[in-house]
Amino acid sequence: MLRRGRGEPFHGEGILAITKALLQSGVAYVGGYQGAPVSHLLDVLVQSRDYLAELGVHVEACSNEASAAAMLGASIHYPLRGAVTWKSIVGTNVAADALSNLASPGVTGGALIVVGEDYGEGASVIQERTYAYALKSSLLLLDPRPDLARMVRMVEQGFALSEASSMPAMLQLRIRACHLRGSFAAEDNVAPAISARHLMEDPARFDYGRLAHPPVTFRHEKLKSEERIPAARRFIAEHRLNEVFPGRRSDLGLILQGGLYNSTLGALQRLGLADAFGESELGLFVLNVTHPLVPEEIRDFCRGKRAVLVLEEGQPEFIEQEILATLRRFEVDTPIHGKGFLPRAGEYTVEVIARGIADFLAWTAPEVELEAGRRWLADIVERRAAVARALEWALPPRPPNFCIGCPERPVFAALKLAQARVGDVHIAADIGCHSFATFEPFSMGHSILGYGMSLASRAGVSPMMRRRVLAVMGDGGFWHNGLITGVQSALFNGDDAVLLILKNGYTSATGTQEILSTPSPALKDEAADKTESLVDRNRTIETTLEAMGVRWLRNVDSYRVDAMRATLEEALTTDFAGLKVIVAEGECQLERQRRVKPWLAGMLERGKRFVRVKYGVDEDACSGDHSCIRLSGCPTLSVRPATDPLRIDPVATVLDGCVGCGLCGENAHAAALCPSFYRAEVIQNPNGRDRFAAGLRGALIRTLRAS
Ligand code: SF4
Ligand code: SF4
């Protein structure tokens, strides 16, 4: 799809359309740090390295968002178009320093930051707005209407706008826009004039004005308001980047962020105020660029209207306030409504928007017929109540969980056992799959202060605590930030700290992207038994820690619960007062299974014998206290009714999905549980000996049963 040329149809997801748009825009370099909902963008570009090399486009998988933002520095002097991507708001926080220093001198080549606005019902991070960064650093903020052709156009125009104004641009994509599917007519990709194939002869001449350093920063600040923002406004107006859909009524209107267009139209349809083709009763002013706003466009849309409603997701209501101030300056007295009728916080779904518009119209234009819409809204309430009644209780929450066989689960089982002996400890948690330990059955973690920040976040707690504090971090977090923010600081200050690094080999939570300590491709090829847990042969994390001066360092197999328990106890109680690091090593099971399954399918197809390990529970031995479940949380370890009619409590059972990670056996041993677990070997494509042995065993069992 990325190779499609002029006029050819491109079908796919929104985020992939953006990827194609970058190539159509002549981008010379791309980078970023993965995170939902924009992980695909970088993943696809990394996987398309060969094709991008043909175009001369450089791709960099950056170690964090700060390094991605700093990469845009290439556009300060050179006419190079560059794009980076990350998840916001968290990624923008990490990138903030570089963004300020980029926005101050401004850019020559267009600089585009594609941010995945992880806000609303499907979000996985704190709920804040990227908008504040656009305001404080004077960045352009594009919020395109979710339509593939429009999104592609906004990428292309975003670069041009960035160059016309010298301002870096952020293109904000909500979760729904990223995963929206559709089509557009492709254009040819544009190989950049200066690129990895066509190199620059010389660097730019020295220009102090291009540094973010006083005294030129004082001039930069003036340039922002006196030249750059006015230039941006001119470009936005001339190229009609914002859209007006007049509507059948000229007296009432809505001003909305571009990203809310589809939901708003859905809401208007439900209220009987729009048709399926986008024809609306009310006029719509769609802000595909939400910063800067163009005052004259606001004035022209609002002037003469009875009332206007501003749809602005999240808080504070920056856009609404600016519209109010703008109209005041123009002495236009159209009443403006917004957060009064719409909630301050939370995603603006179709239902939320419909309620807001209905209340707005009831207040400003009570003659508008809303009977059908009101009935639709009332039906939703009734349906929810009916579902609750039918279930007799609220739906149980279904929090995310470690994958079946995840190497991180045993570590938290061991930590549970260790705490039973040394006492509860303060646990500084982090971002990553291991944060699932904050849910049942572990419920561990006192704070999460950011990606790779756990060790740093315990610095203020440790000195005040009688027992040692434990910081938990993944290898993704370690390379992203933890190495410098936590380890360096703890060593420099001589802190008495314990760090547990979960080394699964990938940044698993964002889509198992590779990192410095990922098992090498050669190792994956060479491994005779593909089912084994592969590790980084170079011990990159361990050697880095040793080189930095860590003197207490242990590497423990994640699945060895008792060994892990003992090591944790030692770290929490030893007389050694410096930084203690435990590296829990076990390959991400998701990646492992991705490797194992095709290999196994091939083996079976060729008729090769394969032995698979599976765990099970002997019902007769199960005591029914379910402590194994409380220690594990594996989704395949479940309960079922006992077959013995005299037992009323359910017994534990292992469902089919078991990947035989061994945790059940390890837990039974480490926690001295009832001896109900058995380890079975499932033989596929058995040979003659296997069949003979199975026949013999079967006969023996039948004899014993009969006797
Ligand atoms: S993706 Fe990997 S590390 Fe994350 S929960 Fe699944 S198996 Fe564990
Ligand atoms: S051995 Fe136990 S913990 Fe491991 S996958 Fe099977 S049921 Fe789950």
XYZ file of C-alpha atoms in Angstrom, residues 222-483:
262
model
C 8.777 38.116 20.046
C 8.947 36.331 16.694
C 6.380 33.837 17.894
C 3.664 36.406 18.431
C 4.736 39.042 15.906
C 5.602 36.933 12.878
C 5.070 33.211 13.212
C 1.511 33.027 14.522
C 0.290 35.740 12.085
C 1.979 33.841 9.226
C 0.309 30.618 10.358
C -3.086 32.325 10.517
C -2.663 33.678 6.993
C -1.788 30.222 5.681
C -4.693 28.555 7.483
C -7.180 31.080 6.100
C -5.743 31.126 2.553
C -5.669 27.346 2.260
C -9.036 26.883 3.994
C -7.672 24.331 6.412
C -10.690 24.806 8.648
C -14.042 23.892 7.166
C -17.466 25.521 7.331
C -20.544 23.376 6.653
C -23.284 26.029 6.497
C -26.286 23.958 7.610
C -29.917 24.583 6.753
C -30.364 27.073 9.613
C -28.137 30.121 9.661
C -29.059 31.215 13.199
C -27.561 28.330 15.178
C -24.101 26.854 14.948
C -21.552 24.490 16.395
C -17.800 25.060 16.580
C -15.948 21.818 17.052
C -12.502 20.280 17.096
C -11.971 18.465 13.798
C -11.465 15.155 15.581
C -14.999 15.347 17.001
C -16.682 15.714 13.607
C -17.831 12.111 13.117
C -19.234 11.807 16.631
C -20.944 15.186 16.322
C -22.556 14.207 13.061
C -23.636 10.931 14.638
C -25.211 12.869 17.494
C -26.997 15.255 15.117
C -28.352 12.283 13.173
C -29.716 10.707 16.354
C -31.382 14.012 17.201
C -32.955 14.152 13.744
C -30.837 17.195 12.833
C -28.618 15.680 10.142
C -28.796 13.024 7.459
C -26.398 10.185 6.743
C -24.579 12.290 4.130
C -23.528 15.018 6.529
C -26.280 17.544 5.691
C -26.956 19.260 8.985
C -29.646 21.605 10.265
C -27.064 23.537 12.266
C -24.035 25.234 10.787
C -20.729 23.545 11.616
C -17.366 25.235 11.900
C -14.812 22.420 11.956
C -11.419 23.347 13.389
C -8.885 21.143 11.637
C -6.308 23.487 13.140
C -7.049 24.188 16.784
C -3.978 26.312 17.417
C -3.662 29.011 16.391
C -7.279 29.963 15.787
C -7.990 32.517 13.086
C -9.966 35.329 14.779
C -11.656 36.514 11.574
C -12.939 33.011 10.822
C -14.449 32.806 14.310
C -16.027 36.228 13.936
C -17.498 35.481 10.521
C -19.012 32.192 11.653
C -20.536 33.553 14.866
C -21.718 36.948 13.705
C -25.475 37.191 13.365
C -26.193 33.837 15.026
C -28.652 33.415 17.876
C -26.242 31.141 19.729
C -23.225 28.939 19.142
C -22.149 25.815 21.022
C -18.436 24.991 21.301
C -17.582 21.289 21.395
C -14.174 20.962 23.005
C -13.158 17.678 24.582
C -11.237 17.748 27.853
C -10.283 20.549 30.171
C -9.560 23.397 30.588
C -11.678 24.859 27.790
C -8.875 26.722 26.005
C -10.723 27.059 22.698
C -13.982 28.216 24.237
C -12.186 30.895 26.241
C -10.312 32.121 23.198
C -13.516 32.283 21.157
C -15.191 34.320 23.906
C -12.242 36.728 24.052
C -12.073 36.969 20.255
C -15.749 37.881 19.910
C -15.428 40.426 22.704
C -12.564 42.098 20.865
C -14.649 42.231 17.676
C -17.661 43.404 19.710
C -19.755 40.518 18.414
C -22.315 39.624 21.056
C -23.408 36.152 19.914
C -24.009 34.002 23.021
C -21.387 31.261 23.252
C -22.019 28.062 25.179
C -19.796 25.093 25.826
C -18.872 23.463 29.074
C -22.140 24.562 30.608
C -24.023 22.068 28.465
C -21.221 19.596 27.936
C -19.188 17.844 30.628
C -15.802 19.249 31.587
C -14.122 15.850 31.670
C -14.303 12.588 29.769
C -14.640 11.516 26.161
C -17.200 13.213 23.986
C -19.008 10.158 22.686
C -22.046 10.373 20.435
C -24.304 10.058 23.466
C -22.501 12.775 25.439
C -22.536 15.154 22.473
C -26.199 14.433 21.745
C -27.156 15.293 25.331
C -25.111 18.499 25.152
C -26.658 19.619 21.854
C -30.163 18.721 23.051
C -29.725 20.799 26.225
C -28.189 23.660 24.234
C -31.140 23.720 21.849
C -33.685 23.409 24.639
C -32.141 26.530 26.181
C -31.505 28.626 23.071
C -34.057 27.402 20.521
C -36.876 25.542 22.289
C -38.895 25.425 19.068
C -36.486 22.843 17.556
C -38.212 19.478 17.422
C -36.132 16.952 19.410
C -38.712 14.340 20.261
C -36.978 11.450 18.409
C -33.591 12.338 19.864
C -34.895 12.604 23.408
C -36.532 9.209 22.996
C -33.236 7.746 21.743
C -31.394 9.146 24.785
C -34.075 7.887 27.166
C -33.888 4.455 25.496
C -30.177 4.244 26.270
C -30.819 4.908 29.945
C -33.620 2.365 29.994
C -31.509 -0.219 28.160
C -28.664 0.161 30.659
C -31.082 -0.226 33.543
C -32.650 -3.297 31.889
C -29.238 -4.905 31.412
C -28.350 -4.216 35.052
C -31.669 -5.725 36.145
C -31.160 -8.770 33.937
C -27.746 -9.376 35.395
C -28.954 -8.607 38.903
C -25.585 -7.136 39.692
C -23.271 -4.705 37.997
C -20.995 -6.250 35.402
C -17.799 -7.329 37.149
C -14.785 -5.273 36.100
C -12.398 -7.080 33.774
C -9.030 -5.470 34.329
C -6.167 -6.263 31.965
C -3.990 -9.147 33.022
C -0.639 -10.721 32.249
C -0.733 -13.059 29.253
C -0.950 -16.770 29.898
C 2.521 -17.937 30.846
C 3.913 -14.402 31.195
C 7.328 -14.427 32.876
C 6.350 -11.489 35.062
C 3.549 -13.268 36.892
C 5.892 -15.662 38.772
C 7.995 -12.732 39.957
C 5.010 -11.146 41.668
C 3.996 -14.505 43.120
C 7.519 -14.666 44.589
C 7.213 -11.100 45.861
C 3.977 -12.030 47.586
C 5.747 -14.897 49.341
C 8.775 -12.751 50.201
C 6.576 -10.105 51.787
C 4.852 -12.753 53.854
C 8.249 -13.310 55.476
C 9.933 -9.890 55.621
C 6.759 -7.836 55.958
C 5.029 -5.562 53.469
C 7.270 -3.141 51.628
C 6.561 0.082 49.745
C 6.558 -0.788 46.046
C 7.352 1.924 43.523
C 5.713 0.630 40.354
C 6.308 1.682 36.763
C 4.808 1.693 33.285
C 4.794 -1.591 31.395
C 3.140 -4.992 31.469
C 4.302 -5.400 35.064
C 1.860 -2.673 36.060
C -0.800 -5.407 35.712
C 0.480 -6.493 39.128
C -1.465 -3.540 40.503
C -4.617 -5.595 39.802
C -5.889 -8.710 41.554
C -4.617 -11.112 42.704
C -1.425 -9.139 43.421
C -2.623 -5.570 44.120
C 0.969 -4.390 44.388
C 2.310 -0.915 43.753
C 2.026 2.316 45.715
C 2.768 4.789 42.953
C 3.435 5.156 39.221
C 5.262 8.362 38.378
C 6.060 7.755 34.725
C 7.888 5.438 32.370
C 11.187 4.295 33.904
C 10.660 6.487 36.956
C 10.110 3.889 39.684
C 13.598 3.926 41.148
C 13.666 7.719 41.140
C 10.204 7.879 42.686
C 11.261 5.910 45.757
C 14.102 8.315 46.616
C 11.929 10.377 48.925
C 10.248 7.370 50.499
C 13.260 5.132 51.263
C 14.871 7.365 53.901
C 11.583 7.567 55.834
C 10.842 3.863 55.844
C 12.020 1.278 58.367
C 11.847 -1.505 55.769
C 13.559 -1.260 52.403
C 11.567 0.057 49.476
C 11.326 -1.903 46.229
C 11.321 -0.282 42.798
C 10.018 -2.381 39.892
C 10.934 -1.571 36.315
C 10.789 -3.319 32.940
C 13.712 -3.473 30.527
C 11.716 -1.151 28.263
C 11.508 1.398 31.084
C 15.155 0.841 31.950
C 16.331 1.915 28.491
C 13.651 4.560 28.064
C 14.506 6.521 31.163
C 15.260 4.407 34.223
C 18.974 3.985 33.606
